[in-house]
JSON list of C-alpha atoms in Angstrom, two decimals:
[
{"chain": "A", "resi": 83, "resn": "MET", "atom": "CA", "xyz": [153.42, 57.57, -1.96]},
{"chain": "A", "resi": 84, "resn": "PHE", "atom": "CA", "xyz": [149.66, 57.45, -1.37]},
{"chain": "A", "resi": 85, "resn": "GLY", "atom": "CA", "xyz": [149.63, 59.79, 1.59]},
{"chain": "A", "resi": 86, "resn": "PHE", "atom": "CA", "xyz": [147.28, 62.17, -0.26]},
{"chain": "A", "resi": 87, "resn": "VAL", "atom": "CA", "xyz": [144.46, 59.57, -0.38]},
{"chain": "A", "resi": 88, "resn": "PRO", "atom": "CA", "xyz": [142.94, 60.25, 3.09]},
{"chain": "A", "resi": 89, "resn": "ASN", "atom": "CA", "xyz": [142.80, 64.02, 2.47]},
{"chain": "A", "resi": 90, "resn": "LEU", "atom": "CA", "xyz": [141.31, 63.39, -0.96]},
{"chain": "A", "resi": 91, "resn": "LEU", "atom": "CA", "xyz": [138.55, 61.31, 0.64]},
{"chain": "A", "resi": 92, "resn": "THR", "atom": "CA", "xyz": [137.95, 64.07, 3.19]},
{"chain": "A", "resi": 93, "resn": "LEU", "atom": "CA", "xyz": [137.65, 66.63, 0.39]},
{"chain": "A", "resi": 94, "resn": "ALA", "atom": "CA", "xyz": [135.17, 64.30, -1.33]},
{"chain": "A", "resi": 95, "resn": "ASN", "atom": "CA", "xyz": [133.14, 64.39, 1.91]},
{"chain": "A", "resi": 96, "resn": "LEU", "atom": "CA", "xyz": [133.23, 68.20, 1.80]},
{"chain": "A", "resi": 97, "resn": "ALA", "atom": "CA", "xyz": [132.37, 68.28, -1.92]},
{"chain": "A", "resi": 98, "resn": "CYS", "atom": "CA", "xyz": [129.24, 66.19, -1.29]},
{"chain": "A", "resi": 99, "resn": "GLY", "atom": "CA", "xyz": [128.25, 68.57, 1.49]},
{"chain": "A", "resi": 100, "resn": "LEU", "atom": "CA", "xyz": [128.69, 71.59, -0.77]},
{"chain": "A", "resi": 101, "resn": "LEU", "atom": "CA", "xyz": [126.72, 69.94, -3.57]},
{"chain": "A", "resi": 102, "resn": "ALA", "atom": "CA", "xyz": [123.94, 69.20, -1.08]},
{"chain": "A", "resi": 103, "resn": "ILE", "atom": "CA", "xyz": [123.40, 72.82, -0.01]},
{"chain": "A", "resi": 104, "resn": "PRO", "atom": "CA", "xyz": [121.25, 73.95, -2.99]},
{"chain": "A", "resi": 105, "resn": "PHE", "atom": "CA", "xyz": [119.04, 70.85, -2.60]},
{"chain": "A", "resi": 106, "resn": "ALA", "atom": "CA", "xyz": [118.72, 71.43, 1.15]},
{"chain": "A", "resi": 107, "resn": "LEU", "atom": "CA", "xyz": [117.24, 74.89, 0.57]},
{"chain": "A", "resi": 108, "resn": "GLN", "atom": "CA", "xyz": [113.98, 73.48, -0.82]},
{"chain": "A", "resi": 109, "resn": "ALA", "atom": "CA", "xyz": [111.79, 70.97, 1.00]},
{"chain": "A", "resi": 110, "resn": "ASP", "atom": "CA", "xyz": [110.88, 69.09, -2.18]},
{"chain": "A", "resi": 111, "resn": "THR", "atom": "CA", "xyz": [114.56, 68.42, -2.98]},
{"chain": "A", "resi": 112, "resn": "ALA", "atom": "CA", "xyz": [115.85, 68.06, 0.58]},
{"chain": "A", "resi": 113, "resn": "HIS", "atom": "CA", "xyz": [115.83, 64.26, 0.26]},
{"chain": "A", "resi": 114, "resn": "ILE", "atom": "CA", "xyz": [118.51, 64.60, -2.45]},
{"chain": "A", "resi": 115, "resn": "ALA", "atom": "CA", "xyz": [120.66, 66.56, 0.02]},
{"chain": "A", "resi": 116, "resn": "PHE", "atom": "CA", "xyz": [120.16, 63.73, 2.48]},
{"chain": "A", "resi": 117, "resn": "GLN", "atom": "CA", "xyz": [121.36, 61.19, -0.08]},
{"chain": "A", "resi": 118, "resn": "LEU", "atom": "CA", "xyz": [124.45, 63.30, -0.72]},
{"chain": "A", "resi": 119, "resn": "ILE", "atom": "CA", "xyz": [125.37, 63.42, 2.95]},
{"chain": "A", "resi": 120, "resn": "ILE", "atom": "CA", "xyz": [124.94, 59.66, 3.15]},
{"chain": "A", "resi": 121, "resn": "LEU", "atom": "CA", "xyz": [127.69, 59.61, 0.52]},
{"chain": "A", "resi": 122, "resn": "SER", "atom": "CA", "xyz": [129.62, 62.11, 2.68]},
{"chain": "A", "resi": 123, "resn": "SER", "atom": "CA", "xyz": [129.39, 59.69, 5.59]},
{"chain": "A", "resi": 124, "resn": "VAL", "atom": "CA", "xyz": [130.92, 56.94, 3.43]},
{"chain": "A", "resi": 125, "resn": "PHE", "atom": "CA", "xyz": [133.89, 59.16, 2.58]},
{"chain": "A", "resi": 126, "resn": "ASP", "atom": "CA", "xyz": [134.10, 60.24, 6.24]},
{"chain": "A", "resi": 127, "resn": "PHE", "atom": "CA", "xyz": [134.33, 56.60, 7.31]},
{"chain": "A", "resi": 128, "resn": "PHE", "atom": "CA", "xyz": [137.01, 55.64, 4.82]},
{"chain": "A", "resi": 129, "resn": "ASP", "atom": "CA", "xyz": [139.28, 58.69, 5.19]},
{"chain": "A", "resi": 130, "resn": "GLY", "atom": "CA", "xyz": [140.18, 57.76, 8.76]},
{"chain": "A", "resi": 131, "resn": "MET", "atom": "CA", "xyz": [140.57, 54.12, 7.83]},
{"chain": "A", "resi": 132, "resn": "ALA", "atom": "CA", "xyz": [142.87, 55.05, 4.95]},
{"chain": "A", "resi": 133, "resn": "ALA", "atom": "CA", "xyz": [144.95, 57.36, 7.17]},
{"chain": "A", "resi": 134, "resn": "ARG", "atom": "CA", "xyz": [145.49, 54.58, 9.70]},
{"chain": "A", "resi": 135, "resn": "ALA", "atom": "CA", "xyz": [146.26, 51.98, 7.05]},
{"chain": "A", "resi": 136, "resn": "LEU", "atom": "CA", "xyz": [148.77, 54.26, 5.29]},
{"chain": "A", "resi": 137, "resn": "LYS", "atom": "CA", "xyz": [150.18, 55.52, 8.62]},
{"chain": "A", "resi": 138, "resn": "VAL", "atom": "CA", "xyz": [149.72, 59.15, 7.62]},
{"chain": "A", "resi": 139, "resn": "GLU", "atom": "CA", "xyz": [147.50, 60.34, 10.49]},
{"chain": "A", "resi": 140, "resn": "GLY", "atom": "CA", "xyz": [148.31, 63.92, 11.43]},
{"chain": "A", "resi": 141, "resn": "PRO", "atom": "CA", "xyz": [146.93, 67.29, 12.58]},
{"chain": "A", "resi": 142, "resn": "LEU", "atom": "CA", "xyz": [146.21, 68.50, 9.03]},
{"chain": "A", "resi": 143, "resn": "GLY", "atom": "CA", "xyz": [143.94, 65.56, 8.29]},
{"chain": "A", "resi": 144, "resn": "MET", "atom": "CA", "xyz": [142.17, 65.95, 11.63]},
{"chain": "A", "resi": 145, "resn": "GLN", "atom": "CA", "xyz": [141.47, 69.65, 11.07]},
{"chain": "A", "resi": 146, "resn": "LEU", "atom": "CA", "xyz": [140.37, 69.10, 7.48]},
{"chain": "A", "resi": 147, "resn": "ASP", "atom": "CA", "xyz": [138.05, 66.29, 8.54]},
{"chain": "A", "resi": 148, "resn": "SER", "atom": "CA", "xyz": [136.37, 68.50, 11.14]},
{"chain": "A", "resi": 149, "resn": "LEU", "atom": "CA", "xyz": [135.90, 71.36, 8.65]},
{"chain": "A", "resi": 150, "resn": "ALA", "atom": "CA", "xyz": [134.28, 68.96, 6.18]},
{"chain": "A", "resi": 151, "resn": "ASP", "atom": "CA", "xyz": [132.04, 67.49, 8.88]},
{"chain": "A", "resi": 152, "resn": "VAL", "atom": "CA", "xyz": [130.78, 70.93, 9.95]},
{"chain": "A", "resi": 153, "resn": "VAL", "atom": "CA", "xyz": [129.45, 71.47, 6.43]},
{"chain": "A", "resi": 154, "resn": "SER", "atom": "CA", "xyz": [128.21, 67.96, 5.63]},
{"chain": "A", "resi": 155, "resn": "PHE", "atom": "CA", "xyz": [126.75, 67.05, 9.03]},
{"chain": "A", "resi": 156, "resn": "GLY", "atom": "CA", "xyz": [126.10, 70.49, 10.51]},
{"chain": "A", "resi": 157, "resn": "VAL", "atom": "CA", "xyz": [125.20, 73.10, 7.91]},
{"chain": "A", "resi": 158, "resn": "VAL", "atom": "CA", "xyz": [123.38, 70.81, 5.46]},
{"chain": "A", "resi": 159, "resn": "PRO", "atom": "CA", "xyz": [121.17, 69.05, 8.06]},
{"chain": "A", "resi": 160, "resn": "GLY", "atom": "CA", "xyz": [120.40, 72.44, 9.60]},
{"chain": "A", "resi": 161, "resn": "LEU", "atom": "CA", "xyz": [119.27, 73.83, 6.24]},
{"chain": "A", "resi": 162, "resn": "ILE", "atom": "CA", "xyz": [117.22, 70.69, 5.58]},
{"chain": "A", "resi": 163, "resn": "TRP", "atom": "CA", "xyz": [115.48, 71.18, 8.91]},
{"chain": "A", "resi": 164, "resn": "LYS", "atom": "CA", "xyz": [114.79, 74.84, 8.09]},
{"chain": "A", "resi": 165, "resn": "SER", "atom": "CA", "xyz": [113.25, 73.89, 4.75]},
{"chain": "A", "resi": 166, "resn": "LEU", "atom": "CA", "xyz": [111.01, 71.27, 6.35]},
{"chain": "A", "resi": 167, "resn": "MET", "atom": "CA", "xyz": [109.89, 73.72, 9.03]},
{"chain": "A", "resi": 168, "resn": "ASP", "atom": "CA", "xyz": [109.16, 76.42, 6.45]},
{"chain": "A", "resi": 169, "resn": "VAL", "atom": "CA", "xyz": [106.99, 74.13, 4.33]},
{"chain": "A", "resi": 170, "resn": "ARG", "atom": "CA", "xyz": [105.05, 73.10, 7.43]},
{"chain": "A", "resi": 171, "resn": "GLY", "atom": "CA", "xyz": [104.23, 76.74, 8.14]},
{"chain": "A", "resi": 172, "resn": "LEU", "atom": "CA", "xyz": [105.65, 76.86, 11.64]},
{"chain": "A", "resi": 173, "resn": "CYS", "atom": "CA", "xyz": [106.22, 80.58, 11.29]},
{"chain": "A", "resi": 174, "resn": "PRO", "atom": "CA", "xyz": [103.95, 83.37, 10.04]},
{"chain": "A", "resi": 175, "resn": "PRO", "atom": "CA", "xyz": [104.95, 84.82, 6.65]},
{"chain": "A", "resi": 176, "resn": "THR", "atom": "CA", "xyz": [105.73, 88.23, 8.17]},
{"chain": "A", "resi": 177, "resn": "GLY", "atom": "CA", "xyz": [107.30, 89.44, 11.38]},
{"chain": "A", "resi": 178, "resn": "PHE", "atom": "CA", "xyz": [109.95, 87.99, 13.66]},
{"chain": "A", "resi": 179, "resn": "CYS", "atom": "CA", "xyz": [109.66, 84.31, 14.55]},
{"chain": "A", "resi": 180, "resn": "ILE", "atom": "CA", "xyz": [112.21, 82.55, 16.75]},
{"chain": "A", "resi": 181, "resn": "ASN", "atom": "CA", "xyz": [111.26, 79.23, 15.15]},
{"chain": "A", "resi": 182, "resn": "SER", "atom": "CA", "xyz": [112.99, 80.38, 11.96]},
{"chain": "A", "resi": 183, "resn": "TYR", "atom": "CA", "xyz": [116.36, 80.21, 13.71]},
{"chain": "A", "resi": 184, "resn": "VAL", "atom": "CA", "xyz": [116.10, 76.90, 15.56]},
{"chain": "A", "resi": 185, "resn": "TRP", "atom": "CA", "xyz": [117.90, 75.15, 12.68]},
{"chain": "A", "resi": 186, "resn": "MET", "atom": "CA", "xyz": [121.07, 77.17, 13.45]},
{"chain": "A", "resi": 187, "resn": "LEU", "atom": "CA", "xyz": [121.58, 75.19, 16.65]},
{"chain": "A", "resi": 188, "resn": "ILE", "atom": "CA", "xyz": [122.65, 72.16, 14.60]},
{"chain": "A", "resi": 189, "resn": "PRO", "atom": "CA", "xyz": [125.65, 73.69, 12.73]},
{"chain": "A", "resi": 190, "resn": "LEU", "atom": "CA", "xyz": [126.64, 75.81, 15.75]},
{"chain": "A", "resi": 191, "resn": "ALA", "atom": "CA", "xyz": [126.73, 72.79, 18.06]},
{"chain": "A", "resi": 192, "resn": "ALA", "atom": "CA", "xyz": [128.48, 70.72, 15.39]},
{"chain": "A", "resi": 193, "resn": "ALA", "atom": "CA", "xyz": [131.23, 73.34, 15.04]},
{"chain": "A", "resi": 194, "resn": "TYR", "atom": "CA", "xyz": [131.73, 73.54, 18.82]},
{"chain": "A", "resi": 195, "resn": "ARG", "atom": "CA", "xyz": [131.77, 69.77, 19.28]},
{"chain": "A", "resi": 196, "resn": "LEU", "atom": "CA", "xyz": [134.27, 69.19, 16.46]},
{"chain": "A", "resi": 197, "resn": "ALA", "atom": "CA", "xyz": [136.56, 71.96, 17.70]},
{"chain": "A", "resi": 198, "resn": "ARG", "atom": "CA", "xyz": [136.48, 70.46, 21.18]},
{"chain": "A", "resi": 199, "resn": "PHE", "atom": "CA", "xyz": [137.19, 67.01, 19.75]},
{"chain": "A", "resi": 200, "resn": "ASN", "atom": "CA", "xyz": [140.32, 68.34, 18.00]},
{"chain": "A", "resi": 201, "resn": "VAL", "atom": "CA", "xyz": [141.85, 69.60, 21.25]},
{"chain": "A", "resi": 202, "resn": "GLN", "atom": "CA", "xyz": [140.99, 66.58, 23.38]},
{"chain": "A", "resi": 203, "resn": "PRO", "atom": "CA", "xyz": [143.80, 64.16, 24.31]},
{"chain": "A", "resi": 204, "resn": "SER", "atom": "CA", "xyz": [144.21, 61.32, 21.84]},
{"chain": "A", "resi": 205, "resn": "GLY", "atom": "CA", "xyz": [143.52, 57.74, 22.84]},
{"chain": "A", "resi": 206, "resn": "LEU", "atom": "CA", "xyz": [140.17, 58.24, 24.57]},
{"chain": "A", "resi": 207, "resn": "LYS", "atom": "CA", "xyz": [138.07, 55.09, 24.46]},
{"chain": "A", "resi": 208, "resn": "TYR", "atom": "CA", "xyz": [134.80, 56.99, 24.29]},
{"chain": "A", "resi": 209, "resn": "PHE", "atom": "CA", "xyz": [133.28, 60.10, 22.72]},
{"chain": "A", "resi": 210, "resn": "ILE", "atom": "CA", "xyz": [132.50, 63.20, 24.77]},
{"chain": "A", "resi": 211, "resn": "GLY", "atom": "CA", "xyz": [129.17, 64.29, 23.34]},
{"chain": "A", "resi": 212, "resn": "ILE", "atom": "CA", "xyz": [127.29, 62.40, 20.68]},
{"chain": "A", "resi": 213, "resn": "PRO", "atom": "CA", "xyz": [129.14, 62.21, 17.32]},
{"chain": "A", "resi": 214, "resn": "THR", "atom": "CA", "xyz": [128.28, 64.94, 14.83]},
{"chain": "A", "resi": 215, "resn": "PRO", "atom": "CA", "xyz": [127.83, 62.67, 11.76]},
{"chain": "A", "resi": 216, "resn": "LEU", "atom": "CA", "xyz": [125.22, 60.55, 13.55]},
{"chain": "A", "resi": 217, "resn": "THR", "atom": "CA", "xyz": [123.25, 63.61, 14.64]},
{"chain": "A", "resi": 218, "resn": "GLY", "atom": "CA", "xyz": [123.43, 65.15, 11.16]},
{"chain": "A", "resi": 219, "resn": "LEU", "atom": "CA", "xyz": [122.26, 61.97, 9.43]},
{"chain": "A", "resi": 220, "resn": "VAL", "atom": "CA", "xyz": [119.32, 61.55, 11.81]},
{"chain": "A", "resi": 221, "resn": "ILE", "atom": "CA", "xyz": [118.20, 65.17, 11.43]},
{"chain": "A", "resi": 222, "resn": "ALA", "atom": "CA", "xyz": [118.54, 64.99, 7.63]},
{"chain": "A", "resi": 223, "resn": "SER", "atom": "CA", "xyz": [116.71, 61.65, 7.43]},
{"chain": "A", "resi": 224, "resn": "PHE", "atom": "CA", "xyz": [113.48, 63.44, 8.26]},
{"chain": "A", "resi": 225, "resn": "SER", "atom": "CA", "xyz": [113.52, 64.89, 4.73]},
{"chain": "A", "resi": 226, "resn": "PHE", "atom": "CA", "xyz": [113.19, 61.38, 3.30]},
{"chain": "A", "resi": 227, "resn": "ILE", "atom": "CA", "xyz": [110.68, 60.28, 5.94]},
{"chain": "A", "resi": 228, "resn": "SER", "atom": "CA", "xyz": [108.56, 63.39, 5.28]},
{"chain": "A", "resi": 229, "resn": "LEU", "atom": "CA", "xyz": [108.56, 62.57, 1.58]},
{"chain": "A", "resi": 230, "resn": "GLN", "atom": "CA", "xyz": [107.28, 59.05, 2.28]},
{"chain": "A", "resi": 231, "resn": "VAL", "atom": "CA", "xyz": [104.71, 60.28, 4.79]},
{"chain": "A", "resi": 232, "resn": "GLY", "atom": "CA", "xyz": [103.50, 62.71, 2.14]},
{"chain": "A", "resi": 233, "resn": "GLY", "atom": "CA", "xyz": [102.43, 59.79, -0.03]},
{"chain": "A", "resi": 234, "resn": "PHE", "atom": "CA", "xyz": [105.26, 59.69, -2.56]},
{"chain": "A", "resi": 235, "resn": "GLU", "atom": "CA", "xyz": [106.46, 56.24, -1.55]},
{"chain": "A", "resi": 236, "resn": "LYS", "atom": "CA", "xyz": [104.76, 52.93, -0.85]},
{"chain": "A", "resi": 237, "resn": "TYR", "atom": "CA", "xyz": [103.66, 51.92, 2.63]},
{"chain": "A", "resi": 238, "resn": "GLN", "atom": "CA", "xyz": [106.59, 50.47, 4.53]},
{"chain": "A", "resi": 239, "resn": "TRP", "atom": "CA", "xyz": [106.46, 48.21, 7.60]},
{"chain": "A", "resi": 240, "resn": "GLY", "atom": "CA", "xyz": [103.44, 49.95, 9.09]},
{"chain": "A", "resi": 241, "resn": "LEU", "atom": "CA", "xyz": [105.55, 52.98, 10.01]},
{"chain": "A", "resi": 242, "resn": "ILE", "atom": "CA", "xyz": [103.89, 55.72, 7.99]},
{"chain": "A", "resi": 243, "resn": "THR", "atom": "CA", "xyz": [100.75, 56.22, 10.09]},
{"chain": "A", "resi": 244, "resn": "PRO", "atom": "CA", "xyz": [102.45, 56.58, 13.51]},
{"chain": "A", "resi": 245, "resn": "THR", "atom": "CA", "xyz": [105.29, 58.62, 12.00]},
{"chain": "A", "resi": 246, "resn": "ALA", "atom": "CA", "xyz": [102.82, 60.98, 10.33]},
{"chain": "A", "resi": 247, "resn": "GLU", "atom": "CA", "xyz": [101.18, 61.59, 13.70]},
{"chain": "A", "resi": 248, "resn": "ILE", "atom": "CA", "xyz": [104.56, 62.32, 15.31]},
{"chain": "A", "resi": 249, "resn": "LEU", "atom": "CA", "xyz": [105.54, 64.73, 12.54]},
{"chain": "A", "resi": 250, "resn": "ASN", "atom": "CA", "xyz": [102.35, 66.68, 13.07]},
{"chain": "A", "resi": 251, "resn": "ILE", "atom": "CA", "xyz": [103.47, 67.59, 16.58]},
{"chain": "A", "resi": 252, "resn": "VAL", "atom": "CA", "xyz": [104.89, 71.11, 16.45]},
{"chain": "A", "resi": 253, "resn": "TYR", "atom": "CA", "xyz": [107.22, 70.55, 19.39]},
{"chain": "A", "resi": 254, "resn": "VAL", "atom": "CA", "xyz": [109.05, 67.78, 17.52]},
{"chain": "A", "resi": 255, "resn": "TRP", "atom": "CA", "xyz": [110.22, 70.36, 14.99]},
{"chain": "A", "resi": 256, "resn": "LEU", "atom": "CA", "xyz": [111.16, 72.88, 17.67]},
{"chain": "A", "resi": 257, "resn": "TYR", "atom": "CA", "xyz": [112.84, 70.68, 20.25]},
{"chain": "A", "resi": 258, "resn": "LEU", "atom": "CA", "xyz": [114.60, 67.98, 18.23]},
{"chain": "A", "resi": 259, "resn": "PRO", "atom": "CA", "xyz": [117.36, 70.37, 17.02]},
{"chain": "A", "resi": 260, "resn": "LEU", "atom": "CA", "xyz": [117.68, 71.61, 20.61]},
{"chain": "A", "resi": 261, "resn": "LEU", "atom": "CA", "xyz": [118.07, 68.04, 21.89]},
{"chain": "A", "resi": 262, "resn": "GLY", "atom": "CA", "xyz": [120.55, 67.13, 19.16]},
{"chain": "A", "resi": 263, "resn": "ALA", "atom": "CA", "xyz": [122.61, 70.26, 19.81]},
{"chain": "A", "resi": 264, "resn": "TYR", "atom": "CA", "xyz": [122.66, 69.65, 23.55]},
{"chain": "A", "resi": 265, "resn": "LEU", "atom": "CA", "xyz": [123.81, 66.04, 23.16]},
{"chain": "A", "resi": 266, "resn": "MET", "atom": "CA", "xyz": [126.61, 67.09, 20.80]},
{"chain": "A", "resi": 267, "resn": "VAL", "atom": "CA", "xyz": [128.08, 69.69, 23.18]},
{"chain": "A", "resi": 268, "resn": "SER", "atom": "CA", "xyz": [127.34, 67.82, 26.41]},
{"chain": "A", "resi": 269, "resn": "GLU", "atom": "CA", "xyz": [129.98, 66.19, 28.62]},
{"chain": "A", "resi": 270, "resn": "ILE", "atom": "CA", "xyz": [128.12, 62.87, 28.48]},
{"chain": "A", "resi": 271, "resn": "PRO", "atom": "CA", "xyz": [130.38, 59.95, 27.50]},
{"chain": "A", "resi": 272, "resn": "PHE", "atom": "CA", "xyz": [129.17, 58.04, 24.44]},
{"chain": "A", "resi": 273, "resn": "LEU", "atom": "CA", "xyz": [130.26, 54.63, 23.27]},
{"chain": "A", "resi": 274, "resn": "ALA", "atom": "CA", "xyz": [132.99, 54.64, 20.61]},
{"chain": "A", "resi": 275, "resn": "LEU", "atom": "CA", "xyz": [132.71, 51.81, 18.10]},
{"chain": "A", "resi": 276, "resn": "LYS", "atom": "CA", "xyz": [136.42, 50.98, 17.98]},
{"chain": "A", "resi": 277, "resn": "PHE", "atom": "CA", "xyz": [137.00, 47.48, 19.32]},
{"chain": "A", "resi": 278, "resn": "ASN", "atom": "CA", "xyz": [139.93, 47.17, 21.74]},
{"chain": "A", "resi": 279, "resn": "LYS", "atom": "CA", "xyz": [141.16, 43.92, 23.25]},
{"chain": "A", "resi": 280, "resn": "SER", "atom": "CA", "xyz": [141.60, 45.54, 26.64]},
{"chain": "A", "resi": 281, "resn": "ASP", "atom": "CA", "xyz": [138.11, 47.04, 26.71]},
{"chain": "A", "resi": 282, "resn": "GLY", "atom": "CA", "xyz": [135.34, 45.13, 28.47]},
{"chain": "A", "resi": 283, "resn": "LYS", "atom": "CA", "xyz": [132.65, 46.96, 26.51]},
{"chain": "A", "resi": 284, "resn": "ASN", "atom": "CA", "xyz": [133.25, 45.10, 23.23]},
{"chain": "A", "resi": 285, "resn": "ASN", "atom": "CA", "xyz": [130.15, 42.96, 23.79]},
{"chain": "A", "resi": 286, "resn": "LEU", "atom": "CA", "xyz": [128.00, 46.08, 24.04]},
{"chain": "A", "resi": 287, "resn": "ARG", "atom": "CA", "xyz": [129.60, 47.48, 20.90]},
{"chain": "A", "resi": 288, "resn": "LEU", "atom": "CA", "xyz": [128.95, 44.26, 19.02]},
{"chain": "A", "resi": 289, "resn": "ALA", "atom": "CA", "xyz": [125.35, 44.11, 20.23]},
{"chain": "A", "resi": 290, "resn": "PHE", "atom": "CA", "xyz": [124.76, 47.69, 19.10]},
{"chain": "A", "resi": 291, "resn": "VAL", "atom": "CA", "xyz": [126.36, 47.14, 15.67]},
{"chain": "A", "resi": 292, "resn": "LEU", "atom": "CA", "xyz": [124.39, 43.92, 15.02]},
{"chain": "A", "resi": 293, "resn": "THR", "atom": "CA", "xyz": [121.09, 45.43, 16.18]},
{"chain": "A", "resi": 294, "resn": "SER", "atom": "CA", "xyz": [121.63, 48.57, 14.10]},
{"chain": "A", "resi": 295, "resn": "THR", "atom": "CA", "xyz": [122.56, 46.56, 11.01]},
{"chain": "A", "resi": 296, "resn": "PHE", "atom": "CA", "xyz": [119.43, 44.42, 11.40]},
{"chain": "A", "resi": 297, "resn": "MET", "atom": "CA", "xyz": [117.25, 47.53, 11.73]},
{"chain": "A", "resi": 298, "resn": "ILE", "atom": "CA", "xyz": [118.80, 49.18, 8.65]},
{"chain": "A", "resi": 299, "resn": "VAL", "atom": "CA", "xyz": [118.30, 46.06, 6.55]},
{"chain": "A", "resi": 300, "resn": "LEU", "atom": "CA", "xyz": [114.74, 45.73, 7.77]},
{"chain": "A", "resi": 301, "resn": "THR", "atom": "CA", "xyz": [113.49, 49.32, 7.55]},
{"chain": "A", "resi": 302, "resn": "GLY", "atom": "CA", "xyz": [116.19, 51.38, 5.79]},
{"chain": "A", "resi": 303, "resn": "VAL", "atom": "CA", "xyz": [116.16, 55.11, 6.45]},
{"chain": "A", "resi": 304, "resn": "TRP", "atom": "CA", "xyz": [113.29, 54.77, 8.93]},
{"chain": "A", "resi": 305, "resn": "SER", "atom": "CA", "xyz": [115.68, 53.07, 11.35]},
{"chain": "A", "resi": 306, "resn": "LEU", "atom": "CA", "xyz": [118.08, 56.00, 11.81]},
{"chain": "A", "resi": 307, "resn": "ALA", "atom": "CA", "xyz": [116.05, 57.79, 14.48]},
{"chain": "A", "resi": 308, "resn": "PHE", "atom": "CA", "xyz": [115.58, 54.51, 16.36]},
{"chain": "A", "resi": 309, "resn": "ILE", "atom": "CA", "xyz": [119.31, 53.76, 16.09]},
{"chain": "A", "resi": 310, "resn": "TYR", "atom": "CA", "xyz": [120.00, 57.23, 17.51]},
{"chain": "A", "resi": 311, "resn": "ILE", "atom": "CA", "xyz": [117.87, 56.43, 20.57]},
{"chain": "A", "resi": 312, "resn": "LEU", "atom": "CA", "xyz": [119.42, 52.98, 20.83]},
{"chain": "A", "resi": 313, "resn": "TYR", "atom": "CA", "xyz": [122.92, 54.48, 20.75]},
{"chain": "A", "resi": 314, "resn": "ILE", "atom": "CA", "xyz": [122.06, 56.83, 23.61]},
{"chain": "A", "resi": 315, "resn": "LEU", "atom": "CA", "xyz": [120.68, 53.94, 25.66]},
{"chain": "A", "resi": 316, "resn": "PHE", "atom": "CA", "xyz": [123.72, 51.73, 25.00]},
{"chain": "A", "resi": 317, "resn": "SER", "atom": "CA", "xyz": [126.04, 54.60, 25.96]},
{"chain": "A", "resi": 318, "resn": "LEU", "atom": "CA", "xyz": [124.17, 55.31, 29.19]},
{"chain": "A", "resi": 319, "resn": "LEU", "atom": "CA", "xyz": [124.34, 51.59, 29.97]},
{"chain": "A", "resi": 320, "resn": "SER", "atom": "CA", "xyz": [128.09, 51.56, 29.24]},
{"chain": "A", "resi": 321, "resn": "TYR", "atom": "CA", "xyz": [129.05, 54.62, 31.25]},
{"chain": "A", "resi": 322, "resn": "LYS", "atom": "CA", "xyz": [127.08, 55.23, 34.42]},
{"chain": "A", "resi": 323, "resn": "GLY", "atom": "CA", "xyz": [128.62, 58.55, 35.35]},
{"chain": "A", "resi": 324, "resn": "LYS", "atom": "CA", "xyz": [132.14, 59.72, 34.48]},
{"chain": "A", "resi": 325, "resn": "PRO", "atom": "CA", "xyz": [134.40, 56.86, 33.29]},
{"chain": "A", "resi": 326, "resn": "SER", "atom": "CA", "xyz": [137.25, 55.82, 35.56]},
{"chain": "A", "resi": 327, "resn": "LEU", "atom": "CA", "xyz": [140.87, 56.50, 34.58]},
{"chain": "A", "resi": 328, "resn": "GLU", "atom": "CA", "xyz": [141.40, 52.94, 33.38]},
{"chain": "A", "resi": 329, "resn": "GLU", "atom": "CA", "xyz": [138.34, 53.30, 31.14]},
{"chain": "A", "resi": 330, "resn": "GLU", "atom": "CA", "xyz": [139.46, 56.57, 29.58]},
{"chain": "A", "resi": 331, "resn": "TYR", "atom": "CA", "xyz": [142.45, 55.70, 27.42]},
{"chain": "A", "resi": 332, "resn": "VAL", "atom": "CA", "xyz": [143.36, 52.95, 24.99]}
]
């Protein structure tokens, strides 16, 4: 009877991504696009939960979810990054500049990673490549951080001064999309946050969730980049090399 609910939530995720695009095109409104894709991530979380609860999981929902995620966590963060790079003058006003196209790596890698995810065998206990929503949220969060660093928000937890220095490094703007794209399409196993009774990595999952929650409560948006690094470290700690067969499937 309520089988349409998960797809409706997925479409709400996509709608937020579409609404975010005009805001992402300008650096001074990019933080609004970021807030919209935070809302997208909420819908993205609950559509899968609803599908499992209603027992209506299927290929249509999986494909629709990936299409929505490409827009919300690929295209929009990429456009946000382009707007931030443009306002920082990382390219001359005339002539060809490769820096103007670095942002495209984010949606391209997101599309590839999500397509690969759709054809992988079901039941894997881990992610192959870092999840697209996490990468998109971290990339987009720089719009909000840049706004604070620019003096529009109050000083928060002593983070503005060191962050301002980091954001003045040109290579951060050039290489962060490259790093994010590589991690999305890589074959590196990353920790999935689904708790399974038969999985010995539940303690690591719990430690990561509790630490991340504490950081979000303490520093809000500032914590996302640190959580991203923490997630990579926890995943490398969990899977030293390719997982064994007994580690692969639920």
